GROMACS .gro file of C-alpha atoms in nm:
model
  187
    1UNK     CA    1   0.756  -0.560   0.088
    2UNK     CA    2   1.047  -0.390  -0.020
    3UNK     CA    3   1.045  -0.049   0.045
    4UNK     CA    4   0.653   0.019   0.012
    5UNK     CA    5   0.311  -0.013   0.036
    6UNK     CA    6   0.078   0.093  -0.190
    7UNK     CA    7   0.103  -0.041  -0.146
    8UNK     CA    8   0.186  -0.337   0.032
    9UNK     CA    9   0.047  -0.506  -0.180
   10UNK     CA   10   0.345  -0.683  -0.349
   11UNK     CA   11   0.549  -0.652   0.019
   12UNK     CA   12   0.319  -0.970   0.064
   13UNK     CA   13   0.487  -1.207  -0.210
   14UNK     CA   14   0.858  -1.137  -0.052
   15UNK     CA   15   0.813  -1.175   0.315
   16UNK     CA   16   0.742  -1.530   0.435
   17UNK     CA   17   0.422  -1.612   0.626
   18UNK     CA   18   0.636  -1.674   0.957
   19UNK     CA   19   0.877  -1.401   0.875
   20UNK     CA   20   0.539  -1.157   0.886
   21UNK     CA   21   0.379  -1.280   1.196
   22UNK     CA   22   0.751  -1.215   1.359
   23UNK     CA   23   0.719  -0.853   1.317
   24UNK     CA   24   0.474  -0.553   1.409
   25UNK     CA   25   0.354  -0.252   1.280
   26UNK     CA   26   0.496  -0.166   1.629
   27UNK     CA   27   0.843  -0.159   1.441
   28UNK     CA   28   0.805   0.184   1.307
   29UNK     CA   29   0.766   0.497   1.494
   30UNK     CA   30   0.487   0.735   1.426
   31UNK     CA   31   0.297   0.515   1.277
   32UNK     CA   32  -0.084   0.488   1.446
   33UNK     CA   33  -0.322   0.202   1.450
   34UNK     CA   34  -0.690   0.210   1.444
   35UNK     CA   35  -0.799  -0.072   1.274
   36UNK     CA   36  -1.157  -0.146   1.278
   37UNK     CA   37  -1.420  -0.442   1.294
   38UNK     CA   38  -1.724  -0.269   1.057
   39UNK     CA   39  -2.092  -0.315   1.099
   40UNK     CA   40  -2.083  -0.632   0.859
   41UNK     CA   41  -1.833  -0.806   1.060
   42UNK     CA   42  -1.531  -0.760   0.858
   43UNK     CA   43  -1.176  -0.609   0.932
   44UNK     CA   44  -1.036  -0.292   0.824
   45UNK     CA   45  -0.667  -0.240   0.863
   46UNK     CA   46  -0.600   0.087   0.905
   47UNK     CA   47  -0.262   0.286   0.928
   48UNK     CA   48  -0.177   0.668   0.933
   49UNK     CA   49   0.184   0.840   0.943
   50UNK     CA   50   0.281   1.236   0.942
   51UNK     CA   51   0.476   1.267   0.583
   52UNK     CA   52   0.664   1.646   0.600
   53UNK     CA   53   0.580   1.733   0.254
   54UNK     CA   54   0.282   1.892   0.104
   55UNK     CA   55  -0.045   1.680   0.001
   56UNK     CA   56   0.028   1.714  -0.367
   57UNK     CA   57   0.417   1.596  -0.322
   58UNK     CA   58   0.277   1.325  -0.147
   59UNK     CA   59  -0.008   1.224  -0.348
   60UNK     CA   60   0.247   1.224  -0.658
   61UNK     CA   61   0.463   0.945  -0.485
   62UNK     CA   62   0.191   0.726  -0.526
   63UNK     CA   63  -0.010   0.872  -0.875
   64UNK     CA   64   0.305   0.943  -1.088
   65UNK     CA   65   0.585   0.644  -1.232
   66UNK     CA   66   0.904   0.857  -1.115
   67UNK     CA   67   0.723   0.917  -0.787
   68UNK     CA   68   0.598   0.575  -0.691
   69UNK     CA   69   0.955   0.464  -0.784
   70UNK     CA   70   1.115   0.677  -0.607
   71UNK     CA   71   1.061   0.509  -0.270
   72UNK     CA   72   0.820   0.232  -0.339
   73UNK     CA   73   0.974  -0.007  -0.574
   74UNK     CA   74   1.229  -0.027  -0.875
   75UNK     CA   75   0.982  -0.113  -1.239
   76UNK     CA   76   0.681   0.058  -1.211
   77UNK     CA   77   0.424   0.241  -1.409
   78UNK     CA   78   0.118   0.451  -1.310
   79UNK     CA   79  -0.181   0.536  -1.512
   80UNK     CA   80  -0.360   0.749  -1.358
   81UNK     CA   81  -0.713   0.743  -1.428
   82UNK     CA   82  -1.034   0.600  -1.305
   83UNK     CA   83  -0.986   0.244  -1.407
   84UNK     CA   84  -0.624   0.283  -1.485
   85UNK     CA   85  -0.358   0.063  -1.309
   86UNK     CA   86  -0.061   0.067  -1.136
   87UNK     CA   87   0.179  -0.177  -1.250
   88UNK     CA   88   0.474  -0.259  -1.052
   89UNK     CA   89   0.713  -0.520  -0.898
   90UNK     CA   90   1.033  -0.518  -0.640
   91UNK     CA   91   1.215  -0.682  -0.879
   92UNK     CA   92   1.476  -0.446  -1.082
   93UNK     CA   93   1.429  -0.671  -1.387
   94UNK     CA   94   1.098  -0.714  -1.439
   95UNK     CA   95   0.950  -0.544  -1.738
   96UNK     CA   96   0.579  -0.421  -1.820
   97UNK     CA   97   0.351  -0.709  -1.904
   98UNK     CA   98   0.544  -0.957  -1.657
   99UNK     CA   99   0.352  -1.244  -1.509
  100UNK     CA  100   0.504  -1.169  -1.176
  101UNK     CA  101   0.425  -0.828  -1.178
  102UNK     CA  102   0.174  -0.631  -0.904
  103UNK     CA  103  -0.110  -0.460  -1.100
  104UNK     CA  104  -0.383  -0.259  -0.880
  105UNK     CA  105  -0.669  -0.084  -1.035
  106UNK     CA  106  -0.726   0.288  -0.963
  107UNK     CA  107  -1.128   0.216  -0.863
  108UNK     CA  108  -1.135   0.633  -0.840
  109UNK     CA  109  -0.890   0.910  -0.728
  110UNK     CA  110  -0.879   1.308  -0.600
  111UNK     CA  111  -0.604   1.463  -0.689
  112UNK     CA  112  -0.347   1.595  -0.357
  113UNK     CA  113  -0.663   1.429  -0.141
  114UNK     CA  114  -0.771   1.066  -0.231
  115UNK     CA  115  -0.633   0.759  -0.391
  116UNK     CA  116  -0.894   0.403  -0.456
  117UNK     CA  117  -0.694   0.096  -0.566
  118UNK     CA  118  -0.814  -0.278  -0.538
  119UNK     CA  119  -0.529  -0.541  -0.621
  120UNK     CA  120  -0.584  -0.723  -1.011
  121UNK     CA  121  -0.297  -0.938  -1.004
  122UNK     CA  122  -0.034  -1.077  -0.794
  123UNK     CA  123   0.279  -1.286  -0.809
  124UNK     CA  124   0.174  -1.629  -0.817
  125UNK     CA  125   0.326  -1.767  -0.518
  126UNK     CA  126   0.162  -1.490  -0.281
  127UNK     CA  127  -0.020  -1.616  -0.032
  128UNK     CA  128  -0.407  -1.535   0.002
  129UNK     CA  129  -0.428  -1.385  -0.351
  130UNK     CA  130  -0.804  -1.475  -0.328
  131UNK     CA  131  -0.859  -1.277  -0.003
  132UNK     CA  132  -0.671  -0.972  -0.084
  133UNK     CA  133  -0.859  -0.930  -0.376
  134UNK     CA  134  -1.185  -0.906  -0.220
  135UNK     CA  135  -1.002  -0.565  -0.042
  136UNK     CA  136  -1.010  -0.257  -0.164
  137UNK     CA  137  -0.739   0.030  -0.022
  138UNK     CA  138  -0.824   0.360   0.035
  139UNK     CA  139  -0.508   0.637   0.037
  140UNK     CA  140  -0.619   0.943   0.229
  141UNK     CA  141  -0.412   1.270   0.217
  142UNK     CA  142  -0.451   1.561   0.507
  143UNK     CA  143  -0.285   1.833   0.503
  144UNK     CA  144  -0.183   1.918   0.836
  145UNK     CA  145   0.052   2.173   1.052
  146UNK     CA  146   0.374   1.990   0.960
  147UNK     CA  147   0.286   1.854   0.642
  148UNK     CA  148   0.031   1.531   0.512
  149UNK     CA  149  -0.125   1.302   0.769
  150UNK     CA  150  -0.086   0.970   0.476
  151UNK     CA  151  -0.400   0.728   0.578
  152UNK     CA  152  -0.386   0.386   0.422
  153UNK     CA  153  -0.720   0.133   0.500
  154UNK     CA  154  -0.786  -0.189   0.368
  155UNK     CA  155  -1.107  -0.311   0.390
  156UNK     CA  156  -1.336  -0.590   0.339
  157UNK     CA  157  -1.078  -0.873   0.523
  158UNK     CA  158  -1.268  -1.187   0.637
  159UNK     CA  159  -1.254  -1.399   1.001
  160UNK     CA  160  -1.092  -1.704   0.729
  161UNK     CA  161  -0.747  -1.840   0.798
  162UNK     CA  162  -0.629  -1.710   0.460
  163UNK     CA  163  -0.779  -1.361   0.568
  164UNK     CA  164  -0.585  -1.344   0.903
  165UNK     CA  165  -0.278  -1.450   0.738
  166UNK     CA  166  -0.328  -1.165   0.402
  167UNK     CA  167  -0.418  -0.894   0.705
  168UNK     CA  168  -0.133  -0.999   0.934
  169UNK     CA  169   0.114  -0.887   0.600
  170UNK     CA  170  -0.026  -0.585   0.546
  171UNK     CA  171  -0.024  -0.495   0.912
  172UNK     CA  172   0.300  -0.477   0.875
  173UNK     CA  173   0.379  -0.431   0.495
  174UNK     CA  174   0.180  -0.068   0.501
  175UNK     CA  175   0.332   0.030   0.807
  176UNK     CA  176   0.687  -0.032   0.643
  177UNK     CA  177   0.573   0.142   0.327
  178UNK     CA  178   0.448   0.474   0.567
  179UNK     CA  179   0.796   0.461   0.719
  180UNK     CA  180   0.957   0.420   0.375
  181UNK     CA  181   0.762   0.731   0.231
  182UNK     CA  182   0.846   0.945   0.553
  183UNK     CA  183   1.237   0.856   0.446
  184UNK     CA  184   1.193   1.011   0.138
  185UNK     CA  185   1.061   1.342   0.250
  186UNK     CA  186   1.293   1.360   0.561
  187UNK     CA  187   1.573   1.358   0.337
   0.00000   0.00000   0.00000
């Protein structure tokens, strides 16, 4: 997915199905695992990186239109309000209102500590559309010693094919989108 994640969610309808299961989460240092099987039986994928900025810098990379396209992708726009949405796409020439575009709904939100989205609409030619919309992600932002501890979790995945396949993207996806947002803090 470009250069992002929220978050991920469009990084699904430009890599390939093979191209994703080639590559790991593994690829990018300091990111940690701990992905979880819940009570119900379903999969959480669950990433975390160290971001050296301050939780409200960070949190506005994701909640603000200049910030979310400042590392994450090239058209986007951010409403930011329970039930608002988060329109974007990695294409440089799509405009609002596009067919191809990623929209996510902001289920609820905490300013500097919490973001809720659950995916509304995606490309048409991404892959498990069905699946990934019975996930909802859940952006967590710590404060800690060196800056914000950035916590991204998807849940709700199923044991389906189509499930695997949607999880195995993201596993990937939102651990190129952490490494993407550390970029633009380390600069």
């Amino acid at each position: 997915m470009i250069r992002s994640t929220m978050i991920a969610a469009a990084l699904l309808a430009f890599v390939g199905t093979a191209s994703a299961q080639t590559r790991s989460w593994k690829d990018f240092p300091g990111v940690s695992n701990t992905s979880y099987v819940d009570a119900a039986g379903q999969k959480a994928l669950q990433l975390s990186m160290d971001i050296p900025a301050p939780p409200k810098a960070v949190f506005e990379a994701f909640a603000t239109t200049d910030g979310f396209k400042s590392w994450a992708v090239p058209m986007a726009q951010v409403d930011l309000r329970t039930g608002g949405m988060i329109e974007s796409s990695y294409d440089p020439k799509a405009k609002l209102g596009d067919a191809g575009n990623i929209k996510n709904q902001i289920v609820t939100f905490i300013p500097d500590q919490l973001l809720v989205i659950r995916n509304v609409q995606a490309p048409a030619n991404f892959a498990g559309q069905g699946e990934f919309q019975k996930t909802v992600t859940v952006i967590e932002f710590t404060p800690i010693a060196e800056g914000t501890r950035v916590r991204l979790t998807n849940t709700g995945y199923g044991d389906n094919a189509e499930a695997k396949t949607v999880y195995g993207h993201f596993e990937w996806g939102n651990a190129y989108s952490l490494a993407e947002l550390k970029k633009k803090f380390a600069k």
